[in-house]
Tab-separated table of C-alpha atoms and ligand atoms in Angstrom:
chain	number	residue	atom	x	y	z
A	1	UNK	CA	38.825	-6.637	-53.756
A	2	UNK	CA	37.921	-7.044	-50.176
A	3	UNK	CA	34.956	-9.341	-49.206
A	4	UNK	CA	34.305	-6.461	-46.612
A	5	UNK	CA	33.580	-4.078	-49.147
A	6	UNK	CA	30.515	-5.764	-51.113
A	7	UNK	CA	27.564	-4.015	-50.537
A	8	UNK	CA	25.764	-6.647	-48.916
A	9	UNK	CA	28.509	-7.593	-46.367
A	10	UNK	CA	28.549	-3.445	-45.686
A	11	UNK	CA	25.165	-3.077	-45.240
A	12	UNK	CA	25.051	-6.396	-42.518
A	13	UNK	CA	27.435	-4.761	-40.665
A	14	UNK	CA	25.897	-1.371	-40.532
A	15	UNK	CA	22.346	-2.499	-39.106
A	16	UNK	CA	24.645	-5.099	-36.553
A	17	UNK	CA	26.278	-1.652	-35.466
A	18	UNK	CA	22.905	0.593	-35.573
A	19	UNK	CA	21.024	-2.022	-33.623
A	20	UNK	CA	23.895	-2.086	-30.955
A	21	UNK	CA	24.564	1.955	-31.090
A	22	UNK	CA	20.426	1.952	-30.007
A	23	UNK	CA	21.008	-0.361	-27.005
A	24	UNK	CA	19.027	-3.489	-28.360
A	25	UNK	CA	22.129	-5.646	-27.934
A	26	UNK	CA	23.608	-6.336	-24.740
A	27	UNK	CA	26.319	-8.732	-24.564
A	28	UNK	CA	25.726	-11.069	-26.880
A	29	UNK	CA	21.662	-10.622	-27.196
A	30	UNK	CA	20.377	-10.697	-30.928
A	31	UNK	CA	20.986	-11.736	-33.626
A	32	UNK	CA	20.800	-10.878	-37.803
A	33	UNK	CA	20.730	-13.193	-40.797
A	34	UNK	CA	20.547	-12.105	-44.579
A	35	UNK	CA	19.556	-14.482	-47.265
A	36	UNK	CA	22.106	-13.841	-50.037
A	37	UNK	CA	21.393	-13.046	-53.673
A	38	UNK	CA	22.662	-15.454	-56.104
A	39	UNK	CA	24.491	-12.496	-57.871
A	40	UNK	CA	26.054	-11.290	-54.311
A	41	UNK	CA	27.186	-15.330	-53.719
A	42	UNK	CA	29.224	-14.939	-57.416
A	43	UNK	CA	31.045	-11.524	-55.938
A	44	UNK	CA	32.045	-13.138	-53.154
A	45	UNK	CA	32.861	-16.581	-53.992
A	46	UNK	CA	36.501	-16.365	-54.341
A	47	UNK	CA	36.920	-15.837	-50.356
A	48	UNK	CA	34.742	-19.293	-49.637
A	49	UNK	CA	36.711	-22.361	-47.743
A	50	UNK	CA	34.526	-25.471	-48.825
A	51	UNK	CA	36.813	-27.236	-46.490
A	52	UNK	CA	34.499	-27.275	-43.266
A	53	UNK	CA	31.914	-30.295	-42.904
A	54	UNK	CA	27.897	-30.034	-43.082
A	55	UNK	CA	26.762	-29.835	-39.586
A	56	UNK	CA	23.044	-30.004	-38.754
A	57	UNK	CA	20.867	-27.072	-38.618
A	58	UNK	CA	18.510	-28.640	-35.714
A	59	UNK	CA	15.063	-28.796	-38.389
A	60	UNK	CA	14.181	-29.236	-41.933
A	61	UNK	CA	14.643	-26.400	-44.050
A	62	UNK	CA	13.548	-27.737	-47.727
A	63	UNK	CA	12.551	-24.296	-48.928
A	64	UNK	CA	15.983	-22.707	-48.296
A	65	UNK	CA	17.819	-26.255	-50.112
A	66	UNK	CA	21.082	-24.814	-51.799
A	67	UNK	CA	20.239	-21.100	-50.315
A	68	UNK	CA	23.512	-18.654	-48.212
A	69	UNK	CA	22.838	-16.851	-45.720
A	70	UNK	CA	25.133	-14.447	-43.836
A	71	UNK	CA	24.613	-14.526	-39.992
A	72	UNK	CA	25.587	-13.500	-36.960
A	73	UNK	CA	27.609	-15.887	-34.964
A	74	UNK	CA	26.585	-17.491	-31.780
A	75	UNK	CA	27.983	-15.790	-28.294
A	76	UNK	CA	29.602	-13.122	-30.291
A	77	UNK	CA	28.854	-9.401	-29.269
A	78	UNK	CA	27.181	-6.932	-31.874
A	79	UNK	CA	28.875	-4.297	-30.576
A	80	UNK	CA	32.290	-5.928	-31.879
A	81	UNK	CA	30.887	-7.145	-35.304
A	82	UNK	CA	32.421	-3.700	-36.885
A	83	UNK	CA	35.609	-3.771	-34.986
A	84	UNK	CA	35.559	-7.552	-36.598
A	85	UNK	CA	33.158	-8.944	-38.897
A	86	UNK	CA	35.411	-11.968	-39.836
A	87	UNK	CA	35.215	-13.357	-36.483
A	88	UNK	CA	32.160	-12.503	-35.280
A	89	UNK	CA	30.155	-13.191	-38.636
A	90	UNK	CA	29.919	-16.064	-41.327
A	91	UNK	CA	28.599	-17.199	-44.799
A	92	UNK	CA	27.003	-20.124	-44.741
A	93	UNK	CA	25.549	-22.547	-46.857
A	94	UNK	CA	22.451	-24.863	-46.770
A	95	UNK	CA	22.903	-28.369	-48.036
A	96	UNK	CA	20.336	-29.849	-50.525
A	97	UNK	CA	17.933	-31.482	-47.999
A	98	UNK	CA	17.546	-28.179	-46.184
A	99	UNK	CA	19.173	-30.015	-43.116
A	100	UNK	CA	22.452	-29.066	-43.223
A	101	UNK	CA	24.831	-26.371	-43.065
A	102	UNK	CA	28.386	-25.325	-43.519
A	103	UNK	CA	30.726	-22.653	-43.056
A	104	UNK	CA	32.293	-21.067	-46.280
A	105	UNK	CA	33.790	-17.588	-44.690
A	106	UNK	CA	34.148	-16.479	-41.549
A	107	UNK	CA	33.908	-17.108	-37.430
A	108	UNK	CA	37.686	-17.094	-38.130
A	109	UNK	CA	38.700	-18.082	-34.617
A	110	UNK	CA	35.787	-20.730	-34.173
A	111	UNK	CA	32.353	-20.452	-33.580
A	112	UNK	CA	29.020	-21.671	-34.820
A	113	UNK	CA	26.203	-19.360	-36.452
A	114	UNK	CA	23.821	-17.863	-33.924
A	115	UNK	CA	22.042	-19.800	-31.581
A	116	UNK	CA	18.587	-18.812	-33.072
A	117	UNK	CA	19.731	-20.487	-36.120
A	118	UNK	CA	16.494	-22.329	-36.555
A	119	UNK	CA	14.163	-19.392	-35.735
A	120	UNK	CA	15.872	-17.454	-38.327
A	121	UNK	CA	15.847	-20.586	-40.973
A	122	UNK	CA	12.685	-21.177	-40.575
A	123	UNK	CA	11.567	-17.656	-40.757
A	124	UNK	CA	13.127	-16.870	-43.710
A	125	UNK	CA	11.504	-20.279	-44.927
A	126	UNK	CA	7.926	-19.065	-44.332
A	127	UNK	CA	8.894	-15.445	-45.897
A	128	UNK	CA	10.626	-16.458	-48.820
A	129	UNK	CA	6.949	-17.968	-50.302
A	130	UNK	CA	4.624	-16.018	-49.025
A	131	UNK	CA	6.652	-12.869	-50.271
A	132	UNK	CA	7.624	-14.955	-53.455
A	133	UNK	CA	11.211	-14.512	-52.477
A	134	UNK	CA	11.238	-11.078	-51.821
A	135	UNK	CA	11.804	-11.042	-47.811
A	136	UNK	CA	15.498	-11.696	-47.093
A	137	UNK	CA	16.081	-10.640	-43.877
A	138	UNK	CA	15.508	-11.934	-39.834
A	139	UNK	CA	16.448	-9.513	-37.408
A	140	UNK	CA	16.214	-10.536	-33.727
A	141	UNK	CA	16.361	-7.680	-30.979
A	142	UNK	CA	16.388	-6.931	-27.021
A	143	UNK	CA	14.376	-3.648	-27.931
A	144	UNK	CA	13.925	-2.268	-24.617
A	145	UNK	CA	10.572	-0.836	-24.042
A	146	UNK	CA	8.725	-3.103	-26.487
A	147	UNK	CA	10.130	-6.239	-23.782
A	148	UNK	CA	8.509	-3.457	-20.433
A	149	UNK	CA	5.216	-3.572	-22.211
A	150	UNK	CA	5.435	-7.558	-22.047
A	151	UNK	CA	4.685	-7.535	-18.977
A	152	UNK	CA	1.526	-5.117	-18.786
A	153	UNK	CA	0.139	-5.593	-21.981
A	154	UNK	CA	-2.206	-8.896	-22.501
A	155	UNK	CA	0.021	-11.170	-24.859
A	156	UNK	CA	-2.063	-11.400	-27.563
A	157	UNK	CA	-1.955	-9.798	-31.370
A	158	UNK	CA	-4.451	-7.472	-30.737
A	159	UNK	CA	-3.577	-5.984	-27.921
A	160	UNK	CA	0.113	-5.411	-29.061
A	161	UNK	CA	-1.418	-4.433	-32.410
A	162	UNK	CA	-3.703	-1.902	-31.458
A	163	UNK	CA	-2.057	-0.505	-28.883
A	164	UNK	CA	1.234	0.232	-31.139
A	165	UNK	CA	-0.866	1.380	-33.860
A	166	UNK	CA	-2.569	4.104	-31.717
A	167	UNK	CA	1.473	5.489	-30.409
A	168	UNK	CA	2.138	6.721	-33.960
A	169	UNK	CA	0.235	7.315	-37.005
A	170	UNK	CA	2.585	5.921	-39.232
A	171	UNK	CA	2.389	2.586	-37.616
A	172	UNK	CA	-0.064	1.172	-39.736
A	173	UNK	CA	1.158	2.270	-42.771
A	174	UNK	CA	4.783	0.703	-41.685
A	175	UNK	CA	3.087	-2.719	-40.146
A	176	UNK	CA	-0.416	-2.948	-42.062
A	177	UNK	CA	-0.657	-6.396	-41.132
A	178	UNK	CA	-0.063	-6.099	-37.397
A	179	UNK	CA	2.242	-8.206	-35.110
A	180	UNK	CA	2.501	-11.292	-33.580
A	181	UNK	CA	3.366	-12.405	-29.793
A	182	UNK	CA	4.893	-15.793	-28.812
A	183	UNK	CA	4.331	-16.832	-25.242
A	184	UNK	CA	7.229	-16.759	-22.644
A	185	UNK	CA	9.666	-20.177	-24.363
A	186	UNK	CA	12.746	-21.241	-24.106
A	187	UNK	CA	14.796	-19.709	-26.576
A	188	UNK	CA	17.309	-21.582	-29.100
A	189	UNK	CA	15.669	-24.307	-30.377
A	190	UNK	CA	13.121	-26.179	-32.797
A	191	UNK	CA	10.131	-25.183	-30.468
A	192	UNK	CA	10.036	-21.643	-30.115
A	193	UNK	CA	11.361	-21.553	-34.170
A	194	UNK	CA	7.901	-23.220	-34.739
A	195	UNK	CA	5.547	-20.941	-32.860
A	196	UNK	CA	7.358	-17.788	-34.784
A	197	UNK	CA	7.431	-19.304	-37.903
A	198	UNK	CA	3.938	-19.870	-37.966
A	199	UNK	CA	3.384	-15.792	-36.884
A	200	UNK	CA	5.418	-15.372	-39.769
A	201	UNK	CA	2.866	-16.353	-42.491
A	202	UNK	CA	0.883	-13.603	-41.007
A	203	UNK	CA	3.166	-10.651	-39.953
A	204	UNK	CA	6.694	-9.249	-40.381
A	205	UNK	CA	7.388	-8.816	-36.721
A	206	UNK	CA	6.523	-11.253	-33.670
A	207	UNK	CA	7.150	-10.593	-30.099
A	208	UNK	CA	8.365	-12.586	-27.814
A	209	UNK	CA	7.394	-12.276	-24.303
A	210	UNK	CA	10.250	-10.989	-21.730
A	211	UNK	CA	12.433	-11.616	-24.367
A	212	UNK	CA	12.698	-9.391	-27.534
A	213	UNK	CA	11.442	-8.673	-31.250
A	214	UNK	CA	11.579	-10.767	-34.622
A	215	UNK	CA	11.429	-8.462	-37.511
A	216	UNK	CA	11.781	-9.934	-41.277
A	217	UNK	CA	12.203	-7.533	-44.358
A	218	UNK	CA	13.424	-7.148	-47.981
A	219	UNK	CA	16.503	-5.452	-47.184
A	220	UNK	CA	18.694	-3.822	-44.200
A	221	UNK	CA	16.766	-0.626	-44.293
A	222	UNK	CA	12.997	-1.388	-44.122
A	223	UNK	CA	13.844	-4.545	-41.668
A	224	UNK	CA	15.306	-1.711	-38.997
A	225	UNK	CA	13.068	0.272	-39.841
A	226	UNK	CA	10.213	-2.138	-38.890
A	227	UNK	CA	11.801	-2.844	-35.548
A	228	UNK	CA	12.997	1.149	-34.879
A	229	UNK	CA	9.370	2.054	-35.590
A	230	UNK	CA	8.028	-0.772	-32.929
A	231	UNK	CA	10.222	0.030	-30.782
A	232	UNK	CA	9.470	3.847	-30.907
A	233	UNK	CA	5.840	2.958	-30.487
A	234	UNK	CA	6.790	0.867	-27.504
A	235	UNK	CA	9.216	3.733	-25.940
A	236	UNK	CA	5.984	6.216	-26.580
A	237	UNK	CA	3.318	4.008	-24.674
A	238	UNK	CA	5.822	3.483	-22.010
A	239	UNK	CA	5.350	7.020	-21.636
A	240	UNK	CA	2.171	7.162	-21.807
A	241	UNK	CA	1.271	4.784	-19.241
A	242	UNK	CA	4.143	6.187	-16.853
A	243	UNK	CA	2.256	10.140	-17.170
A	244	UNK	CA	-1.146	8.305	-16.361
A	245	UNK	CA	-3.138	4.668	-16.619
A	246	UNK	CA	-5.629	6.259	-19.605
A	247	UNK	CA	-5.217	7.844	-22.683
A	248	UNK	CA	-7.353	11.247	-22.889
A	249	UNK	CA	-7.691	10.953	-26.640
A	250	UNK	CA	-6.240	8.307	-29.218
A	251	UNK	CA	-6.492	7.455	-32.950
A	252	UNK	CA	-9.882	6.205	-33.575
A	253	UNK	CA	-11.122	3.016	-35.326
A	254	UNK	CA	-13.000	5.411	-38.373
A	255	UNK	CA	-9.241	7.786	-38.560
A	256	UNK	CA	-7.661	4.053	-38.936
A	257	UNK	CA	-9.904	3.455	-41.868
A	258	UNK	CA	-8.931	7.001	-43.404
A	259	UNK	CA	-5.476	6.364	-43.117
A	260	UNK	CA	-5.488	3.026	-44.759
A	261	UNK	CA	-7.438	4.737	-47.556
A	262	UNK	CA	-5.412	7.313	-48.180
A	263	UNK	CA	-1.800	5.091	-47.951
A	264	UNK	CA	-3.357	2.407	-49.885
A	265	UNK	CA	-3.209	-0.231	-46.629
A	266	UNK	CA	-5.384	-2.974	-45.914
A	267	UNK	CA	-6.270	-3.211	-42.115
A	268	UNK	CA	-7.717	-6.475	-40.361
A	269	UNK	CA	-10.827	-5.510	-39.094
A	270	UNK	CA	-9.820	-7.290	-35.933
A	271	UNK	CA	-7.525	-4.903	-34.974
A	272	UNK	CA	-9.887	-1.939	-35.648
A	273	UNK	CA	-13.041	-3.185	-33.556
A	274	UNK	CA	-12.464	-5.583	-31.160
A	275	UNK	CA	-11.780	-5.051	-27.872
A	276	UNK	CA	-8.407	-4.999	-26.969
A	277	UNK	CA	-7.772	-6.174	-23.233
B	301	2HA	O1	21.909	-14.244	-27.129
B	301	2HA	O2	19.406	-13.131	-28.287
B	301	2HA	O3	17.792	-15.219	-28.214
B	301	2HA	C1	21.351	-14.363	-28.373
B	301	2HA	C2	19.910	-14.216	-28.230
B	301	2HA	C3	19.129	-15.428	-28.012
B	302	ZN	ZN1	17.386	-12.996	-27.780
């Protein structure tokens, strides 16, 4: 048995490559982490080193005490994750105060886990209760046209929101509750893993300005799938706005309200009425 063939190690390395193969990963931009199931740990057990020392996360993660995670590895390049997932990935595991971690398998050749470490840790911290532990995946992004529309769209929820929404009708459906934007920071630390993890109690995707998406999710498929129907939106309003400044038609507020009826979605109401920029 081959570590590399357990379904969740597969299915990592498949979304690393998809997300790469769509151009949202230049160099070594992004970055993926999957909160393993306690069953998956048992499968794959046999191939951990507990030989490696704690090493602080950077913040306090008491919700995720005792939790692994696979992740993407700091520096390294998506596009070479499937040519080498031992050196480019790892397993980790969080100590008991939620403070520490340590690497069990993988980054082979050296290496810490990604530099969003504490974004994704406390992400996953926020999703794992307000989804009662459903939500096990953070996938950061460079998606392309949703970072052009950072710089022409106001930076606020309901601009982003509504303005997504109207690109394609099943963009409600797929994000009911909207997303979130997060101010131009500095990435890769405690600050910036605050303000998203706070648009995280709210939302399952948060933008951040000039920078790139944050998408969490239950599994590999509906957390792409959230970001490759944002970013579809995005490419379609870029579009848009390059044809001509105003839309001739659009989805209306009242169609919104039909649509949510009919796919069983709540919509805030302050995404529907208020005025948008
Ligand atoms: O380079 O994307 O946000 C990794 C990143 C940092
Ligand atoms: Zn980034």
């Amino acid at each position: 048995m081959d570590i590399l063939e357990t379904g969740f190690v597969k299915g990592f390395i498949r979304m690393a490559d998809d997300g790469w193969k769509l151009g949202w990963h230049e160099r070594n931009g992004g970055n993926l982490t999957y909160r393993i199931k306690p069953e998956e740990v048992e499968e794959v057990r046999q191939f951990f080193d507990y030989g490696k020392p704690f090493q602080p996360i950077g913040t306090s993660v008491l919700g995720l005490a005792g939790e692994y995670f696979m992740v993407t590895g700091s520096g390294k390049y998506f596009r070479n994750v499937i040519l080498d997932p031992a050196d480019t990935t790892a397993i980790i595991e969080i100590d008991d105060k939620g403070e520490n971690y340590r690497i069990l398998w993988g980054l082979e050749n050296g290496g810490r886990p990604t530099s969003e470490l504490p974004s994704h840790l406390m992400n996953h911290e926020v999703k794992k209760r307000v989804t009662g532990g459903a939500h096990r995946v953070i996938y950061h992004c460079h998606a392309t046209n949703l970072i052009a529309l950072t710089f022409v769209l106001p930076l606020t929820a309901e601009a982003f929101t509504r303005e997504l929404w109207e690109m394609a009708t099943e963009c409600p459906v797929v994000f009911p509750s909207g997303v979130g934007v997060v101010p131009w920071m500095v990435p890769g630390g405690r600050a910036i893993a605050v303000e998203t993890s706070k648009l995280m109690e709210e939302y399952d995707a948060a933008i951040w300005a000039h920078h790139g998406l944050f998408c969490s999710g239950e599994d590999f498929d509906l957390t792409f799938g959230l970001a490759h129907t944002i970013e579809k939106s995005a490419e379609i309003l870029v579009k848009v706005r390059s044809m001509q400044p105003h839309k001739l038609q659009t989805i209306q507020p009242d169609e919104f309200c039909a649509l949510a009826k009919d796919f069983k979605v709540t919509l805030p109401e302050k995404f529907l009425y208020e005025k948008k920029n």
